[in-house]
mmCIF file of C-alpha atoms in Angstrom:
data_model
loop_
_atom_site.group_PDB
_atom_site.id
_atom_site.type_symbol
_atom_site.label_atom_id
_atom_site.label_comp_id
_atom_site.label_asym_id
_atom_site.label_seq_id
_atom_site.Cartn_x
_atom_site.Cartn_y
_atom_site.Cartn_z
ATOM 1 C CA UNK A 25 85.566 97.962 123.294
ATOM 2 C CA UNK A 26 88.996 99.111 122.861
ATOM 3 C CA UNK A 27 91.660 96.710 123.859
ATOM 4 C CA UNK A 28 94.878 98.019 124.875
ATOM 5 C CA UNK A 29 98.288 95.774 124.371
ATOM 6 C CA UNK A 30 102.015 96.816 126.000
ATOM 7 C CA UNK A 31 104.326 95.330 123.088
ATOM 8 C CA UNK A 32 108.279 94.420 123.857
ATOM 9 C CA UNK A 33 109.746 98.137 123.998
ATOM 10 C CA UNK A 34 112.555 99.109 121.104
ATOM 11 C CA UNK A 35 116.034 100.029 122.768
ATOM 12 C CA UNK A 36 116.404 103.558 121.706
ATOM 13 C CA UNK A 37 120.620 103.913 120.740
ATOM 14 C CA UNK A 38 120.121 107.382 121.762
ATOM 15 C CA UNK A 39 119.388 106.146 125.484
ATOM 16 C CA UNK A 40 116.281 105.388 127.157
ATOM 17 C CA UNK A 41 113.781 102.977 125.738
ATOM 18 C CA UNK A 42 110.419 103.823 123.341
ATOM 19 C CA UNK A 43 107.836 102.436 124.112
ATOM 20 C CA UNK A 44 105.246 100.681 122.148
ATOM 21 C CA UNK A 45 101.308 99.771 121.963
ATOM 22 C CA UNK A 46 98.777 98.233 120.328
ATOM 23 C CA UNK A 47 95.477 99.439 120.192
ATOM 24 C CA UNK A 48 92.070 97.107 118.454
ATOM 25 C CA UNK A 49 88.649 97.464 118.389
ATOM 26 C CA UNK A 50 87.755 94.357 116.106
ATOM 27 C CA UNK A 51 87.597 96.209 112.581
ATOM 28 C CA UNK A 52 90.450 98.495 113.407
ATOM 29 C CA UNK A 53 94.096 98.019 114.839
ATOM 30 C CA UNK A 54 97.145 100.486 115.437
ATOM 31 C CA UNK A 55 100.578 100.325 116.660
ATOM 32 C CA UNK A 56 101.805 103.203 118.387
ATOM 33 C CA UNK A 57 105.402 104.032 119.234
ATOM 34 C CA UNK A 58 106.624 107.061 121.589
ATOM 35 C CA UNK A 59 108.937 107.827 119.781
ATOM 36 C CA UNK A 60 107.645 110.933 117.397
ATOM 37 C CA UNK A 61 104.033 109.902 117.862
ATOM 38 C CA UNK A 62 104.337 107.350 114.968
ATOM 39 C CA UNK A 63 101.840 105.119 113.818
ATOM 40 C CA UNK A 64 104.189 101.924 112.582
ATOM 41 C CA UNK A 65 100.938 99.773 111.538
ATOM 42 C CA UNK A 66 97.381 100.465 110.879
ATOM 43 C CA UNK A 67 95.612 97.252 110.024
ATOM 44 C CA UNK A 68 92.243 97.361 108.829
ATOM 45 C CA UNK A 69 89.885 94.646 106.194
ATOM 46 C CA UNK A 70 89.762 94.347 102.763
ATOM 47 C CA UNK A 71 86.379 93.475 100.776
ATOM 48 C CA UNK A 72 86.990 89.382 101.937
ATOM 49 C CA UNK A 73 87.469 90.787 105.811
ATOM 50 C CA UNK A 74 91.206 90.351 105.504
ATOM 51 C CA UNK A 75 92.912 92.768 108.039
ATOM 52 C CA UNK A 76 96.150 93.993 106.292
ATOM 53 C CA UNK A 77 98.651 96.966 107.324
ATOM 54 C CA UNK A 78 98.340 99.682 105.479
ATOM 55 C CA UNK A 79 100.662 102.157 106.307
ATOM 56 C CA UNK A 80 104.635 102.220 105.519
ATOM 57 C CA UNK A 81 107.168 101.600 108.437
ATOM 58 C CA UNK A 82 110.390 100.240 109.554
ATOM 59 C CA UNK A 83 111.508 97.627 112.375
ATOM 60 C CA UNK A 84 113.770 99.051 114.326
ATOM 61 C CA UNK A 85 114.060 102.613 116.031
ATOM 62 C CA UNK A 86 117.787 102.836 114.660
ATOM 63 C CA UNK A 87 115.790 102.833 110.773
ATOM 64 C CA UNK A 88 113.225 105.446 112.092
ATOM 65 C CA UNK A 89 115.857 107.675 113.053
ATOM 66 C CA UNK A 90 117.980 107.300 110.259
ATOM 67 C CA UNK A 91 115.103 108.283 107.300
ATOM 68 C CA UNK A 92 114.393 111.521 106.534
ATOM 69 C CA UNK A 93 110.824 110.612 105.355
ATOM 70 C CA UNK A 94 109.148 111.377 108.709
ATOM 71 C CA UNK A 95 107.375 107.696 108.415
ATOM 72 C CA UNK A 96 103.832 107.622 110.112
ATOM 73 C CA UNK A 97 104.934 110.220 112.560
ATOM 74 C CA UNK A 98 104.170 113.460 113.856
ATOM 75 C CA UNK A 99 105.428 116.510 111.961
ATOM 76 C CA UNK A 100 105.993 119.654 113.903
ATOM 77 C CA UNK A 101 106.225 122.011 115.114
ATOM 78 C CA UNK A 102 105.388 123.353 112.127
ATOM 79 C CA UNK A 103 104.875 121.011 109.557
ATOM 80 C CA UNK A 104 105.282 121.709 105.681
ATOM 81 C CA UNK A 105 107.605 124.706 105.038
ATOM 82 C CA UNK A 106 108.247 127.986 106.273
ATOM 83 C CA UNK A 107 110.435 129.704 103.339
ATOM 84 C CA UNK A 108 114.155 130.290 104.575
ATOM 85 C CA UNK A 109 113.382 129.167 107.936
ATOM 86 C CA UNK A 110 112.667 133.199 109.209
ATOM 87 C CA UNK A 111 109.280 134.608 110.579
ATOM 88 C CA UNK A 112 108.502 137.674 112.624
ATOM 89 C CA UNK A 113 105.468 138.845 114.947
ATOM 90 C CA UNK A 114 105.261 141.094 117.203
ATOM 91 C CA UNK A 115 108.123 143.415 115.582
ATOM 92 C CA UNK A 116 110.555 140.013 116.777
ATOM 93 C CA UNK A 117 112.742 137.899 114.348
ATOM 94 C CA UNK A 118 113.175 134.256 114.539
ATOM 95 C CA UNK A 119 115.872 132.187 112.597
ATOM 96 C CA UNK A 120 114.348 128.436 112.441
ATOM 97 C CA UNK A 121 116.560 125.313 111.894
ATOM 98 C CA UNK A 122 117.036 125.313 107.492
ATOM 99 C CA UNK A 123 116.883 121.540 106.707
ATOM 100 C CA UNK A 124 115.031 121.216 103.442
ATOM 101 C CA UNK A 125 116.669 123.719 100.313
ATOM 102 C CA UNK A 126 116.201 127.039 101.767
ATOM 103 C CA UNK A 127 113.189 126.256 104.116
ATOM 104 C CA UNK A 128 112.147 124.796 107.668
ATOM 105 C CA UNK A 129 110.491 121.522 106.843
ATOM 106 C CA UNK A 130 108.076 120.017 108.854
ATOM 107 C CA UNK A 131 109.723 122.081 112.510
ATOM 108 C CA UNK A 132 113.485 121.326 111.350
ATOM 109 C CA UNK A 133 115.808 118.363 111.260
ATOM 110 C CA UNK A 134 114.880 117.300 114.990
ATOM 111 C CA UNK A 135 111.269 117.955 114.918
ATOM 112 C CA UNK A 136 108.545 116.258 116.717
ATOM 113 C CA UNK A 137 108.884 113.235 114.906
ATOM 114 C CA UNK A 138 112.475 112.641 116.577
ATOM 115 C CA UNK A 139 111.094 113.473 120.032
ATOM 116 C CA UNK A 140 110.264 111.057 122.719
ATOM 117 C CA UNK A 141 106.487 111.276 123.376
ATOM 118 C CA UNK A 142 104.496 110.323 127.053
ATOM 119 C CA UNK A 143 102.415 107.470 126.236
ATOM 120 C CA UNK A 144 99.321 106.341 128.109
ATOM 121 C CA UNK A 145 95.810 104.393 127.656
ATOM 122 C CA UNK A 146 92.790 106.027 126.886
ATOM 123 C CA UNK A 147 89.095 104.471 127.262
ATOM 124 C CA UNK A 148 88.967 104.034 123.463
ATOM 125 C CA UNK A 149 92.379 104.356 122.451
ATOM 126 C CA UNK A 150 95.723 105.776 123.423
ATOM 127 C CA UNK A 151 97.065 109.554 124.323
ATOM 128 C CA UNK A 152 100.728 110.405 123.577
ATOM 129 C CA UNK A 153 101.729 114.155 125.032
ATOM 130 C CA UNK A 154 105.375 115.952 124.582
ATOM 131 C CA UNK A 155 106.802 119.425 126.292
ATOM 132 C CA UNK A 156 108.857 121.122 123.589
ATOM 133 C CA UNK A 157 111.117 123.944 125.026
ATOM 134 C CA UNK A 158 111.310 127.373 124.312
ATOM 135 C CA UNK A 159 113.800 127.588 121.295
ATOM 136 C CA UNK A 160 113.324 124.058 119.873
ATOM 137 C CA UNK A 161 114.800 124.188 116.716
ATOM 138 C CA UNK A 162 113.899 127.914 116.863
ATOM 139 C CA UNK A 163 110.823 128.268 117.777
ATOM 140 C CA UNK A 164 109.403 131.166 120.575
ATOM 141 C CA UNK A 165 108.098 129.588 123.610
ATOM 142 C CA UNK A 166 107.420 126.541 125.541
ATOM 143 C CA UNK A 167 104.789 124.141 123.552
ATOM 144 C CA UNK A 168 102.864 121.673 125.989
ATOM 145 C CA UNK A 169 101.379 119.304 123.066
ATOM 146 C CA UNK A 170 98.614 116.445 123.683
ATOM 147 C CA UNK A 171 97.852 113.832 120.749
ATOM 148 C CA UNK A 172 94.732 111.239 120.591
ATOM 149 C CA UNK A 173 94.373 108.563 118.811
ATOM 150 C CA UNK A 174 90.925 107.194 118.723
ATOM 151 C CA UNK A 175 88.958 104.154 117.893
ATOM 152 C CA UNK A 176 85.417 104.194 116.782
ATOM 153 C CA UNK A 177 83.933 101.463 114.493
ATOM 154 C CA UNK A 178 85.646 101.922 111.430
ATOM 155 C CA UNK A 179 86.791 105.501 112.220
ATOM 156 C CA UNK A 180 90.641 106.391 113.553
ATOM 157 C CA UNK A 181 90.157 109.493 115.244
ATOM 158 C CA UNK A 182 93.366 111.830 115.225
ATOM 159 C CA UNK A 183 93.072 114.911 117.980
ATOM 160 C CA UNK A 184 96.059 117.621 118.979
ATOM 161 C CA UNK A 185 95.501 119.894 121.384
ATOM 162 C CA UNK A 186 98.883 122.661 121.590
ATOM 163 C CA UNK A 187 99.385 125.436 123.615
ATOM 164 C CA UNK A 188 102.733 127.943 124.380
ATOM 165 C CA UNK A 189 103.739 130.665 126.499
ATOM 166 C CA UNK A 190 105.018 132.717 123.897
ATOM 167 C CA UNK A 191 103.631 133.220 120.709
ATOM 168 C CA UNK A 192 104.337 131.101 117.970
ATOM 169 C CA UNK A 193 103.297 129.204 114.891
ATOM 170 C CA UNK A 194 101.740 125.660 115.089
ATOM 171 C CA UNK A 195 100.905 123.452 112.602
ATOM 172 C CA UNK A 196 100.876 119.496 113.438
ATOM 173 C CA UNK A 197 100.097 116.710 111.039
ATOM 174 C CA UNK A 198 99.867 113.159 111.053
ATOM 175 C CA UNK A 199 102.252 112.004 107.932
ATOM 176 C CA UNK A 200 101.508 108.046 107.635
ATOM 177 C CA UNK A 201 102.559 106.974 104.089
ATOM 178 C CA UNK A 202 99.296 105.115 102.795
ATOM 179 C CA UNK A 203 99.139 102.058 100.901
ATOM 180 C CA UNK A 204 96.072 100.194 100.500
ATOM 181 C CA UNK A 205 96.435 97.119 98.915
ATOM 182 C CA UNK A 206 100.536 96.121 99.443
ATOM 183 C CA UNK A 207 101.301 96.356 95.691
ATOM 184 C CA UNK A 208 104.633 98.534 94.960
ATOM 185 C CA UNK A 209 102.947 101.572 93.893
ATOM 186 C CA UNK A 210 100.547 104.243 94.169
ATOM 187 C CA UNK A 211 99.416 104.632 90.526
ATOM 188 C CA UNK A 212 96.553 102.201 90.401
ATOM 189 C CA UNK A 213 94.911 103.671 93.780
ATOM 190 C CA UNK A 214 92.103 106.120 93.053
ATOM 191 C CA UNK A 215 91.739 109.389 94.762
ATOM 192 C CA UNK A 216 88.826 111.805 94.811
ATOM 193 C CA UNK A 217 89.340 114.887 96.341
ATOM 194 C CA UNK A 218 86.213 117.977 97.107
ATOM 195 C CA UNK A 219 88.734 121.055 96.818
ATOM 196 C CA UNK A 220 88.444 123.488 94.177
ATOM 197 C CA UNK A 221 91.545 125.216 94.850
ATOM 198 C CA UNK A 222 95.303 125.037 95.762
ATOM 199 C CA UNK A 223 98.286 126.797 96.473
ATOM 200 C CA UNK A 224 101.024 127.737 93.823
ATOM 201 C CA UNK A 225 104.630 127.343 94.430
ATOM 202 C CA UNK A 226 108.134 128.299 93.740
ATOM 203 C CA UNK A 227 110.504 125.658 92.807
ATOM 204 C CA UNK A 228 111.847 124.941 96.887
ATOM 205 C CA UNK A 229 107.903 124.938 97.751
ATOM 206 C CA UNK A 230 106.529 127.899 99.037
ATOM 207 C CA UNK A 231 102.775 129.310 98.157
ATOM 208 C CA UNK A 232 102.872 131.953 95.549
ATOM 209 C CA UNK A 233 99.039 132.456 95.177
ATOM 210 C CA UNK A 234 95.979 130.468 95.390
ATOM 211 C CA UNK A 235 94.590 128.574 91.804
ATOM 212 C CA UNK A 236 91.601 127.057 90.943
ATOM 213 C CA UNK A 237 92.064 123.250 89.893
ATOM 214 C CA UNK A 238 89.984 123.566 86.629
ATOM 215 C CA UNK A 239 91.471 122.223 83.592
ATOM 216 C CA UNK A 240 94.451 120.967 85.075
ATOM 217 C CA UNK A 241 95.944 117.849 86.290
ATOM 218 C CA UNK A 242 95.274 118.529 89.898
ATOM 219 C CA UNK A 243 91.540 118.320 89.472
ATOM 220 C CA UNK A 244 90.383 115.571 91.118
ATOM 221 C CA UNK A 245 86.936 116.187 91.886
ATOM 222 C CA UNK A 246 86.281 113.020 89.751
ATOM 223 C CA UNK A 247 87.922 109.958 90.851
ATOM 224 C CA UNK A 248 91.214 109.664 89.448
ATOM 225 C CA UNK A 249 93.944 106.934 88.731
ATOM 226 C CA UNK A 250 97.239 108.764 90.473
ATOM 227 C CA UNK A 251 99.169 107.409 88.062
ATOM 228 C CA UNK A 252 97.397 108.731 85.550
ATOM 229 C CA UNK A 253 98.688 112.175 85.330
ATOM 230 C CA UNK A 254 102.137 111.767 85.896
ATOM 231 C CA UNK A 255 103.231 112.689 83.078
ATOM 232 C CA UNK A 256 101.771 116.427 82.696
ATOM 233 C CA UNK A 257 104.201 118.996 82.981
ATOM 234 C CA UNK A 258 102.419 120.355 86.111
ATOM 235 C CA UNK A 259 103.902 117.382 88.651
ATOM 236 C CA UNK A 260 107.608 117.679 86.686
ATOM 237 C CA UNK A 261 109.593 119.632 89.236
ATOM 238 C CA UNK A 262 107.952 117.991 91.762
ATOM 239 C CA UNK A 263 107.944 114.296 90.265
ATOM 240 C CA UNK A 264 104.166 114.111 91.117
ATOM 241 C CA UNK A 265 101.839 115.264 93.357
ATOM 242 C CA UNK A 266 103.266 117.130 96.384
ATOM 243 C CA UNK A 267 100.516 119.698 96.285
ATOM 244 C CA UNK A 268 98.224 121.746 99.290
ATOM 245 C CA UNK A 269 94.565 121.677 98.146
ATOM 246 C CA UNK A 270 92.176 124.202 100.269
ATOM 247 C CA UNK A 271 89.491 123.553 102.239
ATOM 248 C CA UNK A 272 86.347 125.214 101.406
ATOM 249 C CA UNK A 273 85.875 125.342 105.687
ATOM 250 C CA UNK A 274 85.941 129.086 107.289
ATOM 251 C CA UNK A 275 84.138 127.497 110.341
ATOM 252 C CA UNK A 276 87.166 125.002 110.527
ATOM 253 C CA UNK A 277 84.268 122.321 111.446
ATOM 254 C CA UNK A 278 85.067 118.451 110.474
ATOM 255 C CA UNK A 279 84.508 118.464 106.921
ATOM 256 C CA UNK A 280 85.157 116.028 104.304
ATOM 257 C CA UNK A 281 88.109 116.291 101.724
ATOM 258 C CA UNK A 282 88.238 113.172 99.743
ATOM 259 C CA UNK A 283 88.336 109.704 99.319
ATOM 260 C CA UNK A 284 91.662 107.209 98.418
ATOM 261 C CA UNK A 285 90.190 103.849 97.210
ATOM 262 C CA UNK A 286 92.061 100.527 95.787
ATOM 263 C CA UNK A 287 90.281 98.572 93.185
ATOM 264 C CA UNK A 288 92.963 95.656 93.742
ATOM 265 C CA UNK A 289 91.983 95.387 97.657
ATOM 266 C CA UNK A 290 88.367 97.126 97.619
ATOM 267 C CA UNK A 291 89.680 98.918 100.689
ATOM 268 C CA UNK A 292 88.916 102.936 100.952
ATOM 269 C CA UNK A 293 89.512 105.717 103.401
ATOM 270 C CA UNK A 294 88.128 108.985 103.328
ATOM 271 C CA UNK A 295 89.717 111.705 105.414
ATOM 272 C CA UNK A 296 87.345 114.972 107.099
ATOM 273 C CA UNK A 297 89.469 117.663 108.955
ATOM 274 C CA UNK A 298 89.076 120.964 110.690
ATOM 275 C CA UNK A 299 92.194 121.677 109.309
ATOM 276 C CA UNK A 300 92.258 124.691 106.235
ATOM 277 C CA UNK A 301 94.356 122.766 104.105
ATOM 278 C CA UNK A 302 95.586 119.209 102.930
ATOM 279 C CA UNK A 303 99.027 118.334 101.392
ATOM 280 C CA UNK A 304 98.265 115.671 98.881
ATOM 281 C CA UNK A 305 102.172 113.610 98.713
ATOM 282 C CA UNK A 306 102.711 110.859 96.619
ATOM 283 C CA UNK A 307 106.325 109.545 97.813
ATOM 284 C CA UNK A 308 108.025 110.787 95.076
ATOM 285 C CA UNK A 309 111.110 111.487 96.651
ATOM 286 C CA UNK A 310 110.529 107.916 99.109
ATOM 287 C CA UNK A 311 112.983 106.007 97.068
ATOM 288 C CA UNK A 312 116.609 104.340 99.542
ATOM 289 C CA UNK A 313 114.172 104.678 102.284
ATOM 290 C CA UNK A 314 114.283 101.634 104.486
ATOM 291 C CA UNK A 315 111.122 99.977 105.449
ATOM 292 C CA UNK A 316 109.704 96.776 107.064
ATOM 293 C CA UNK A 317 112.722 94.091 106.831
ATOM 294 C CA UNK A 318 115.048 96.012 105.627
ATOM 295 C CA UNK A 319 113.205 96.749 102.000
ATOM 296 C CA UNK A 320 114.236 99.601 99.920
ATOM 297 C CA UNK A 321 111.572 101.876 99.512
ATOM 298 C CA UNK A 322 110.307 102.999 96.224
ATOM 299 C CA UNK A 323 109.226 106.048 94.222
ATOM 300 C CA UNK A 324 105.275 106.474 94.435
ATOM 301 C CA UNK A 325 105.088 103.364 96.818
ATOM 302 C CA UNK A 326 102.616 105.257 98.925
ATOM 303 C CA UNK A 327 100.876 108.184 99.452
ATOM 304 C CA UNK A 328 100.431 110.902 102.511
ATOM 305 C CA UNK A 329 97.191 113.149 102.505
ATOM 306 C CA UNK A 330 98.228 115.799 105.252
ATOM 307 C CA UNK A 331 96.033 117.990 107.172
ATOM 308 C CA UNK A 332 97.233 121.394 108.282
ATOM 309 C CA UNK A 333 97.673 124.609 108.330
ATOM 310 C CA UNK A 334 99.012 126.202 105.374
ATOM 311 C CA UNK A 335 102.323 126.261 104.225
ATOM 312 C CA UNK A 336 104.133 129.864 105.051
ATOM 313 C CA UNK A 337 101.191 131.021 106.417
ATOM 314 C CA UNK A 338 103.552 132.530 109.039
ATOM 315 C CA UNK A 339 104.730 134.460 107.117
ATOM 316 C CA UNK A 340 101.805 135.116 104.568
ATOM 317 C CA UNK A 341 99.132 136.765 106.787
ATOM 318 C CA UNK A 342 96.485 136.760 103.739
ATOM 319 C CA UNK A 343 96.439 132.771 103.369
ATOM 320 C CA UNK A 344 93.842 130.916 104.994
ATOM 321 C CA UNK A 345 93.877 129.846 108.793
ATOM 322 C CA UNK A 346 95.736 132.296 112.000
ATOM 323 C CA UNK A 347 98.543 130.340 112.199
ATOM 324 C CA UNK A 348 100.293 132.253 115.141
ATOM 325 C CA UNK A 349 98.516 130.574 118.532
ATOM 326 C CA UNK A 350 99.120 133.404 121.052
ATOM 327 C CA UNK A 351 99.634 132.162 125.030
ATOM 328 C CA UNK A 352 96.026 131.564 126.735
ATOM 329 C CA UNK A 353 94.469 130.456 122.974
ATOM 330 C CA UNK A 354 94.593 126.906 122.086
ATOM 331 C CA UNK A 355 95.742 125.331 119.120
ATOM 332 C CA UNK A 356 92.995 122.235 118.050
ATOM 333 C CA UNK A 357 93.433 119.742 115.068
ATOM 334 C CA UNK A 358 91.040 117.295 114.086
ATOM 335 C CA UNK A 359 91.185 114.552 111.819
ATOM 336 C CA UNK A 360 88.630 111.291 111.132
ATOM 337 C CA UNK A 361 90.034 108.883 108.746
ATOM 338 C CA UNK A 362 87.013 106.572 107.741
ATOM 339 C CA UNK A 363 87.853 102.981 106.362
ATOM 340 C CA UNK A 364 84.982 100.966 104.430
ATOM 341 C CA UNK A 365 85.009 98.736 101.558
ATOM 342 C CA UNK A 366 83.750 98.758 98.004
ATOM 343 C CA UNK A 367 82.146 95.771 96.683
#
């Protein structure tokens, strides 16, 4: 059973009010907001049966809208980059909002994780939905979205359903900030991830081929300390990992792409998606962000693991995944984020 909690509602100082909830099944526990989808907590045990947040937020709606880190929220309406924020189909150009070097990043500076979001109870947990118009931050058509997030045992269920009138690209991920055990960084948590390949970049970001992960630093088929390559030149310009590994998954069913694990709290969580890729984040640009009573933020203090569709793929028809959703098709991510313990 799934109980579902109204909590006091934050005073949004752009008007209006956003709402929030709190969703727990026992093992697992969430607090929603509807403002930009966001997950502010996500409690869940440690080896002992401690529950503990594990996710990074901030108290007050005035902090969520003044960071630029897009803090447990939804990222759309087309998350990751889209190089120089231009993209054409149908023999029709589209300027997008530039907010990130020379790129769109994550649907523009007020993307879906700015927006005010429906919120209502589910049987098992809660459903958010948003109407995004036609030329939102320049994007074609109107996009009706729905958003689920689910409950089940020790599983947090993430579901988007999109659709639009026009065509146009969508790409929606769920960007919580992970930290497993409340220490200050990222570099003693473990990751272990099944992809064999990723994309290449240019220096603002933008795929540039697809590479094999052999020999190289962002191999992680093995479990791996994150701090532990940190140093190689291969995470320099980006100041650590801020990567897109590919899913080996043409039949986009729910397939598994890795594991994060904390030695310190024995807590784990490993993430299966329909989604072609993942972009693996370690907060390395997080530092001044304000979190949870007003502490600064840090460098590596977390880290995101991102399901989507691939960056530029709007404008790179040969990359993995049809990211153009044409009116009368509908646009479906899935994501199950398992939580168990090691001994």
């Amino acid at each position: 059973m799934v109980r579902f909690s109204v909590l006091e509602p934050w005073t949004d100082p752009r008007g209006g009010q956003i709402e929030r909830v709190r969703i727990d099944n026992g093992i697992l526990a969430l607090e929603v907001l509807s403002l930009g989808g966001i997950i502010r907590s996500l409690w869940a045990p440690d080896r002992d049966g401690n529950r503990a947040n594990l996710v990074l937020g901030c108290d007050s709606a005035e902090d969520y809208l003044t960071q630029d880190a897009h803090l447990g929220a939804i990222a759309g309406r087309y998350c990751n980059r889209i190089a120089n924020g231009r993209m054409q189909h149908h023999g029709e150009q589209y300027q997008l909002d530039v907010n990130q070097a020379s790129n769109c990043l994550h649907g523009g500076s007020e993307g879906f994780n700015r927006k005010l979001w429906h919120l209502g109870p589910l049987s098992d947990g809660v459903r958010l939905t948003l109407q995004s118009p036609d030329g939102d931050m320049g994007f074609p058509g109107n996009c009706t979205v729905q958003l689920d997030y689910r409950l089940a045992g020790n599983n947090l269920y993430v579901e988007i359903l999109a659709s639009v009138d026009k065509a146009c690209p969508i790409s929606l991920t769920q960007h919580s900030y992970f930290n497993l055990d409340g220490s200050d960084s990222n570099h003693g948590h473990w990751l272990q991830l099944d992809a064999q390949r990723y994309l290449s970049m240019n220096e603002v970001g933008i795929p540039t081929g697809i590479e094999r992960v052999d020999d190289s630093v962002l191999d992680l088929r093995r479990p791996t300390p994150l701090g532990a390559g940190l140093a190689d030149a291969m995470l320099a310009e980006t100041q650590g990992y801020d990567h897109c590994y590919l899913m080996d998954n043409p039949q986009a069913e729910l397939k598994r792409f890795g594991r994060l694990s904390s030695p310190v709290s024995g807590r784990a969580l490993s993430l299966y998606t329909n989604q072609p890729g993942v972009q693996l984040y370690g907060a390395n640009f997080l530092q001044g962000t304000l979190g949870r009573q007003q502490e600064v933020l840090q460098q590596h203090q977390a880290v995101c693991i991102e399901p989507q569709m691939l960056p530029d793929s709007p404008n790179q028809a040969d990359l993995l995944g049809n990211a153009w959703v044409e009116p009368g098709e509908l646009y479906h991510h899935i994501s199950r984020y398992q939580f168990d313990t090691d001994a």
